[in-house]
mmCIF file of C-alpha atoms in Angstrom:
data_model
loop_
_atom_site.group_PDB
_atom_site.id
_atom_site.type_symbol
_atom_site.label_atom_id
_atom_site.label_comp_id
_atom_site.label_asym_id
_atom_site.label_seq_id
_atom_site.Cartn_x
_atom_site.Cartn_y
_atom_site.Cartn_z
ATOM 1 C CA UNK A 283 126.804 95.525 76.747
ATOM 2 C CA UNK A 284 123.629 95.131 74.711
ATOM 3 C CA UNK A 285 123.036 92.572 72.231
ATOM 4 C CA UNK A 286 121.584 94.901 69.167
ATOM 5 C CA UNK A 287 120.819 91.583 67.434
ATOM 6 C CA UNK A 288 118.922 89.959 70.107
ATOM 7 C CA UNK A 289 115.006 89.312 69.565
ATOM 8 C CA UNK A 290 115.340 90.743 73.127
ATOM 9 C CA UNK A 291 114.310 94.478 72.875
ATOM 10 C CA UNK A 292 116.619 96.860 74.009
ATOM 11 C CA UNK A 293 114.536 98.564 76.167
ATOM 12 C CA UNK A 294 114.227 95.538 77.906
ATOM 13 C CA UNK A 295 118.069 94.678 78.022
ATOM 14 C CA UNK A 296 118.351 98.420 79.471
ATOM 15 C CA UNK A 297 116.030 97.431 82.327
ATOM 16 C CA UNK A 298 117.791 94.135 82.986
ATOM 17 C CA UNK A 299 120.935 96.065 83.286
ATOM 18 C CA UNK A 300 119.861 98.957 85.422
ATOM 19 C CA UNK A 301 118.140 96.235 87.543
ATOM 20 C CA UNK A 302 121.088 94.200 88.414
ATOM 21 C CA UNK A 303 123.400 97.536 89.026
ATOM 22 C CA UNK A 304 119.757 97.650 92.135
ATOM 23 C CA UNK A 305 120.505 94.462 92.818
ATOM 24 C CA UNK A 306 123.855 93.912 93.781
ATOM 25 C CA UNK A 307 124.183 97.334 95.471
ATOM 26 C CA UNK A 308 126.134 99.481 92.529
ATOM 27 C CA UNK A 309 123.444 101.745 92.872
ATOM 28 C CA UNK A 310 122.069 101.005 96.715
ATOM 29 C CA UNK A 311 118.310 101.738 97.869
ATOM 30 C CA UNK A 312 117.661 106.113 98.053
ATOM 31 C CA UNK A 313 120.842 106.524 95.615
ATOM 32 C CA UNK A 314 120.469 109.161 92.888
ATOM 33 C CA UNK A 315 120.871 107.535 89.745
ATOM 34 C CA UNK A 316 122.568 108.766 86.468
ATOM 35 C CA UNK A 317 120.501 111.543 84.284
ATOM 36 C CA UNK A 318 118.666 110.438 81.482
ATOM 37 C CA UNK A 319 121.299 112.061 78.903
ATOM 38 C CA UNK A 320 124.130 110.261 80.907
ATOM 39 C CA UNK A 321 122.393 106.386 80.743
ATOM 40 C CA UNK A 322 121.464 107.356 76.845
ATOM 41 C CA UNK A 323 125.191 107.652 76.377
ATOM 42 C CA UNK A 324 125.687 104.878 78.638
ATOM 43 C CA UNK A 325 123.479 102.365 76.811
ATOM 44 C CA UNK A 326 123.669 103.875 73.412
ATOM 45 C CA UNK A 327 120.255 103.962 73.522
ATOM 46 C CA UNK A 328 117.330 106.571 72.287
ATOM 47 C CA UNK A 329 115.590 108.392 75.062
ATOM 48 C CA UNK A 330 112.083 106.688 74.371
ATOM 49 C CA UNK A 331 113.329 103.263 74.651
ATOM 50 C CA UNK A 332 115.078 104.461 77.993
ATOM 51 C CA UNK A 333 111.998 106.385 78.937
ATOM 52 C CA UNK A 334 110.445 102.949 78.764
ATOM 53 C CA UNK A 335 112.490 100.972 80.432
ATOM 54 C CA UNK A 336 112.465 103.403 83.322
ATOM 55 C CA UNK A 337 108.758 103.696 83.549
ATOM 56 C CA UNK A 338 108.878 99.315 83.518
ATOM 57 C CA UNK A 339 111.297 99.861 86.950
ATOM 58 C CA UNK A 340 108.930 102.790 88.286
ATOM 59 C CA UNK A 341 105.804 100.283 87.959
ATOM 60 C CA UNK A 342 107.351 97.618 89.518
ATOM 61 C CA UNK A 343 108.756 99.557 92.282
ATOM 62 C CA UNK A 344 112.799 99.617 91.869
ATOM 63 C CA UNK A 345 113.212 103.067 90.814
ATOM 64 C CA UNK A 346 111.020 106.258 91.723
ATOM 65 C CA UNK A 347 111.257 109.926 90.652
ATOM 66 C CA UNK A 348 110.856 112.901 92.830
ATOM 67 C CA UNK A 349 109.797 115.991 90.819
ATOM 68 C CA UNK A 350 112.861 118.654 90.102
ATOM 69 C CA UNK A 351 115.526 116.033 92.176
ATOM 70 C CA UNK A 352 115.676 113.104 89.495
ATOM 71 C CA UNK A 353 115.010 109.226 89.648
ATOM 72 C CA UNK A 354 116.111 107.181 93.140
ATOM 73 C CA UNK A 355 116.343 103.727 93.610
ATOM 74 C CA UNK A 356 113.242 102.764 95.527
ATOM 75 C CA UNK A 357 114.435 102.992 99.282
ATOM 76 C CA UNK A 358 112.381 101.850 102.532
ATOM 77 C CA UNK A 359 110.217 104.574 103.990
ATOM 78 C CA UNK A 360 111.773 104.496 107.118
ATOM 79 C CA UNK A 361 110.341 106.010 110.546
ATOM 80 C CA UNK A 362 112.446 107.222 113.387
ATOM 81 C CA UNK A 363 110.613 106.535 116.609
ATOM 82 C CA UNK A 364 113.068 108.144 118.790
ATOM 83 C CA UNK A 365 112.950 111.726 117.059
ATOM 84 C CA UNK A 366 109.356 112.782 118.579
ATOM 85 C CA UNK A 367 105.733 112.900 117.139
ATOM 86 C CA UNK A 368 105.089 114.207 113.991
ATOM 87 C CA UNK A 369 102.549 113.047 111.371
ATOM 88 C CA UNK A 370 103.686 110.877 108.494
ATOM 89 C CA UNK A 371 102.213 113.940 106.394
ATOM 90 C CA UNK A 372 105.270 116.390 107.818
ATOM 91 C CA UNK A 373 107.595 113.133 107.506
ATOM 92 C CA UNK A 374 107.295 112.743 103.947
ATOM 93 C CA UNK A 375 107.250 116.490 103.379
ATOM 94 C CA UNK A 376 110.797 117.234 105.198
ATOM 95 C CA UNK A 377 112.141 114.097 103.000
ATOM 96 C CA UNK A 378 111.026 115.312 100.277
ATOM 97 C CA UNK A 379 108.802 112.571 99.299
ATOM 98 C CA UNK A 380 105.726 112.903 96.656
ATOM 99 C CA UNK A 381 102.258 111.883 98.313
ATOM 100 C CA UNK A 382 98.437 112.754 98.049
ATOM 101 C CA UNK A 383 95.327 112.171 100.151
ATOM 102 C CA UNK A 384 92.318 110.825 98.640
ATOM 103 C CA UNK A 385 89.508 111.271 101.090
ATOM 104 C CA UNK A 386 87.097 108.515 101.267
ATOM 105 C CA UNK A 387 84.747 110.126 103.787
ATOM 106 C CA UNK A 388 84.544 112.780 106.344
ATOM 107 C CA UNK A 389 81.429 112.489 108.396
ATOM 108 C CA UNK A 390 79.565 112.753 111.946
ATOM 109 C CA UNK A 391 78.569 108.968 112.310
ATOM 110 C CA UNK A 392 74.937 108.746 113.664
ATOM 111 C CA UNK A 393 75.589 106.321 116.497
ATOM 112 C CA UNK A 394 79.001 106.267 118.422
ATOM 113 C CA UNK A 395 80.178 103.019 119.208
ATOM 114 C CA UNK A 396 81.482 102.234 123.019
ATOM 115 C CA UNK A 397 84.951 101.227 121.642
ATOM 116 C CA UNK A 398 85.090 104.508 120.212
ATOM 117 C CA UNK A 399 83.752 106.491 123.089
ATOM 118 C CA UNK A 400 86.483 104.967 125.311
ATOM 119 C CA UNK A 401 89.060 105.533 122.933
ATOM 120 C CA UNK A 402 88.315 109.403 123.329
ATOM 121 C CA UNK A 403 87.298 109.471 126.658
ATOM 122 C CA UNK A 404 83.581 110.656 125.659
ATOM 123 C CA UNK A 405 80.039 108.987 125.953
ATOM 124 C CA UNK A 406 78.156 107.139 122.937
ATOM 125 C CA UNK A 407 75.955 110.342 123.122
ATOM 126 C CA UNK A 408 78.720 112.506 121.823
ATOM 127 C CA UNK A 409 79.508 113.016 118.505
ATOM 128 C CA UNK A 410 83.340 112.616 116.977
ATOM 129 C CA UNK A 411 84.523 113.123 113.522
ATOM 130 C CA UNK A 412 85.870 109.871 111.438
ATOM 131 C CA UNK A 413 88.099 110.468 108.906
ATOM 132 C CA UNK A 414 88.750 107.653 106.441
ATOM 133 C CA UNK A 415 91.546 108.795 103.681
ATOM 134 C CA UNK A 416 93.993 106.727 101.324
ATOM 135 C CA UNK A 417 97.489 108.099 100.965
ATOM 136 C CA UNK A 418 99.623 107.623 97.559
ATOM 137 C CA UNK A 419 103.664 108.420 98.203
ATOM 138 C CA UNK A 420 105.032 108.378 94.665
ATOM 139 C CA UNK A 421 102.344 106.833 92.809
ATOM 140 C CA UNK A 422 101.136 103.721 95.201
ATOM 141 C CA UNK A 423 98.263 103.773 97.769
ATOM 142 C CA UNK A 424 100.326 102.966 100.955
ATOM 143 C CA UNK A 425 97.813 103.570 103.533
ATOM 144 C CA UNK A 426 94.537 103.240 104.389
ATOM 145 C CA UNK A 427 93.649 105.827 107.272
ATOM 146 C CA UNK A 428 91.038 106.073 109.857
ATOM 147 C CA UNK A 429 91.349 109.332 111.967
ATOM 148 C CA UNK A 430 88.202 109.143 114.713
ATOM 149 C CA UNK A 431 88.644 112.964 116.269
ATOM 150 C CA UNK A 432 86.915 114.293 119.367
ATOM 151 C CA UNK A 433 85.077 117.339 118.042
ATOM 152 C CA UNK A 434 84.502 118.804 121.218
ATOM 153 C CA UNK A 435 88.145 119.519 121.739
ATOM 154 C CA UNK A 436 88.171 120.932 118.251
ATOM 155 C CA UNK A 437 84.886 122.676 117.133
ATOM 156 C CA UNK A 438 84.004 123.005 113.791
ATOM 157 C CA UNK A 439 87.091 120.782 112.427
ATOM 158 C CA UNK A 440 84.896 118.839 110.154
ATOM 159 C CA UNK A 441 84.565 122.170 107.797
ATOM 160 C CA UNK A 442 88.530 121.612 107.203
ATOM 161 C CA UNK A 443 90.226 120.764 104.112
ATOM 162 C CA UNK A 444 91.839 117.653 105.049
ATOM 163 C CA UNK A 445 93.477 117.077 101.459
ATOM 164 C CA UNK A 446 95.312 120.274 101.794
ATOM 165 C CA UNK A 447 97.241 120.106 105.013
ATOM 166 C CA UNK A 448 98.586 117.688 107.563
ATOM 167 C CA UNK A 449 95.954 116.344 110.231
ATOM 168 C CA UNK A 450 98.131 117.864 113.328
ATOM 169 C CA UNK A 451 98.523 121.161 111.833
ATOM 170 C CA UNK A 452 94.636 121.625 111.268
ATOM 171 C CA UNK A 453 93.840 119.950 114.790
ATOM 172 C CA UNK A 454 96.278 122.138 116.564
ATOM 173 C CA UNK A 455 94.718 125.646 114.833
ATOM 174 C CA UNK A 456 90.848 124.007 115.718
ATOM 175 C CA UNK A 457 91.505 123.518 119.089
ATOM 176 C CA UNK A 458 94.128 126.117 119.579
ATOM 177 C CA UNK A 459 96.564 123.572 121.481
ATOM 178 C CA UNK A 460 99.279 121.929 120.624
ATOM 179 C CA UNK A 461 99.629 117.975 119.953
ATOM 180 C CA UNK A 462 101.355 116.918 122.981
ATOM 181 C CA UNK A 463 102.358 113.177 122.793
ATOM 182 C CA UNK A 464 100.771 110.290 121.067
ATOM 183 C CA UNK A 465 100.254 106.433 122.836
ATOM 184 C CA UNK A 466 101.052 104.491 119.767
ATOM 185 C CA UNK A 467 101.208 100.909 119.209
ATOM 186 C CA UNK A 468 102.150 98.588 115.527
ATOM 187 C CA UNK A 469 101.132 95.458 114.955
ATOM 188 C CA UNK A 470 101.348 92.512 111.907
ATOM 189 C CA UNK A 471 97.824 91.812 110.864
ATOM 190 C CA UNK A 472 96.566 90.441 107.454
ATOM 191 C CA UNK A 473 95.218 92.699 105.154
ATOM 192 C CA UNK A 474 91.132 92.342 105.219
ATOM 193 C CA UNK A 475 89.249 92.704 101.909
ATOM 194 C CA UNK A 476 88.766 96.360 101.696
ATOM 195 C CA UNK A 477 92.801 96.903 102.307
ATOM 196 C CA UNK A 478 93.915 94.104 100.127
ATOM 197 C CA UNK A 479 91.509 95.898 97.145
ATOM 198 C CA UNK A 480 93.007 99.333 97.990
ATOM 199 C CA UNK A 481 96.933 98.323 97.731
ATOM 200 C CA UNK A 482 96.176 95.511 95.235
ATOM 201 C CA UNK A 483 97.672 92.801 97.527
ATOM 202 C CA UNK A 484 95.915 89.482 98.089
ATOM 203 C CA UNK A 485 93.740 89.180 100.902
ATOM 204 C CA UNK A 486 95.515 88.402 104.396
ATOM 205 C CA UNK A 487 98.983 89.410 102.878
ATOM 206 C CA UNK A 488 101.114 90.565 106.026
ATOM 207 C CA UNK A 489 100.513 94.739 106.389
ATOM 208 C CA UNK A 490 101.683 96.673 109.385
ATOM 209 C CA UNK A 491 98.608 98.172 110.883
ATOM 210 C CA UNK A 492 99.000 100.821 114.048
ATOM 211 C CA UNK A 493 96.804 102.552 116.306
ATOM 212 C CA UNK A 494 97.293 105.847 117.919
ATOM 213 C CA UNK A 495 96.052 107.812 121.020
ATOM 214 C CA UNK A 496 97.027 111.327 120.512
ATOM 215 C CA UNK A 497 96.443 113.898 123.318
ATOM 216 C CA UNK A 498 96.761 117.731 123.626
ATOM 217 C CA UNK A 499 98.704 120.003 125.429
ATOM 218 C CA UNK A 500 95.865 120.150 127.938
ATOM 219 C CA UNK A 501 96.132 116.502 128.238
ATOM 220 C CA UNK A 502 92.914 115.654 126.798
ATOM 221 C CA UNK A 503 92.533 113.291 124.046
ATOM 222 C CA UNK A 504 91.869 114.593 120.639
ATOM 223 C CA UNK A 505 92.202 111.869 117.951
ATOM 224 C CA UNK A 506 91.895 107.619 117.799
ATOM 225 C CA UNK A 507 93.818 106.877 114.444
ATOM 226 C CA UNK A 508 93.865 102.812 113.071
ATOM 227 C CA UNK A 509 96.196 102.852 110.115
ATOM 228 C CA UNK A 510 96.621 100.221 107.467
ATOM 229 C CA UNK A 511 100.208 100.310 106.045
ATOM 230 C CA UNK A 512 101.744 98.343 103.395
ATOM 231 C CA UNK A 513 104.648 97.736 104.856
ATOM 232 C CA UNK A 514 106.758 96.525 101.542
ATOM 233 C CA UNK A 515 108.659 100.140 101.678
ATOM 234 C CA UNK A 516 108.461 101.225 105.336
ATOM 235 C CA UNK A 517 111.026 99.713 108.256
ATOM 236 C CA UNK A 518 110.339 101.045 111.993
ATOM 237 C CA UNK A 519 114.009 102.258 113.078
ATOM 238 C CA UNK A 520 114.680 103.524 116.850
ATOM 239 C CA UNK A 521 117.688 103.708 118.906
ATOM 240 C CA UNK A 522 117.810 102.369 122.473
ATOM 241 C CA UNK A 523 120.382 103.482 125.088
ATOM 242 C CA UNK A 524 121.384 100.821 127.978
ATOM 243 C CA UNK A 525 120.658 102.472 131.463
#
């Protein structure tokens, strides 16, 4: 199985191997695979030069390890459109899936632009909230995040913790409604400087971008999001029924 004489390390023939087993399906994309004791006795192989090998299939995205479950092939992060609106902050929580917020900015702009103002239904007099924030899921920056939130429907929401919680959670306890329904639409753009810097991609590489209307249970409108996603891990998935 490994060549012990090879000027090939071993830590790299352990890598090759475990890579194939991804690559023709043995070990398919969101399988659990084997504990570190069990591919040591496997390979024959100390647990640093398996620890390294690992970490080589972490960094280049075939294998990824979820704290107190084990290491899982890399698997697309995929979104149900059919099952209702929910944030992809509660999504990756009820999979079970490491991320973090970094927040770039929370601020009142000074001047509100008229695409903005007709996004949330208010003047260019008003004042809104923008949100900028980068998400991480299991050690890459994923998205880029714009949330632009109409702080009349939600007073004093730009004192929240936004690192701490998910966006609808803390809109629905400022404004004491529920999020209702969201118009949401996904597009392939190329990724702009500031995106391609941010998930260290080359400038214009295809992302999936989206924009999203999201209203209250009142029916007003509460938030204008523009998201930046890389879209090498996520697939859109719905299910259609003929009429």
């Amino acid at each position: 199985m490994l060549e012990r004489d090879s000027p090939t390390p071993l830590y790299e023939q352990v890598e090759a191997l475990i890579k194939k087993n991804i690559l023709n399906k043995t070990w398919p994309k969101g399988k659990k695979i084997p504990t570190e004791t069990e591919l040591m006795k496997k390979f024959g192989v100390s647990r640093g030069t398996l620890k390294r090998a690992i970490s080589n299939l972490q960094k280049n995205g075939y294998l990824v390890q979820r704290q107190g479950l084990g290491t899982f092939v890399q698997a697309d992060i995929e979104i149900p459109l059919e099952r209702g609106l929910y944030s992809f902050a509660e999504y990756f929580q009820a999979h079970h899936i490491d991320y973090s917020n970094k927040i770039l900015s929370a601020k009142i702009p000074k001047k509100t632009s008229k695409d903005i103002a007709d996004k949330l239904g208010i003047t260019i007099t008003d004042k809104y909230l923008c949100l900028r924030r980068l998400r991480e899921v299991e050690g890459e920056n994923i998205m880029l995040i714009e949330n632009n939130i109409n702080i009349a429907n939600a007073p004093h929401i730009e004192t929240a913790d936004f690192s701490k919680e998910s966006l609808f959670s803390i809109i629905e306890r400022y404004s004491k409604e529920t999020v209702e329904y969201s118009e949401t639409k996904y597009s392939a753009v190329g990724a702009n400087s500031e995106v391609s810097s941010y998930f260290n991609i080359k400038k214009g590489a295809p992302i999936l971008y989206q924009e999203q209307l999201v209203h209250l249970s009142n029916n007003s409108i509460i938030e204008f999001a523009r998201v930046w996603i890389k879209s090498n891990h996520f697939t859109l998935k719905t299910i259609l029924h003929r009429k």
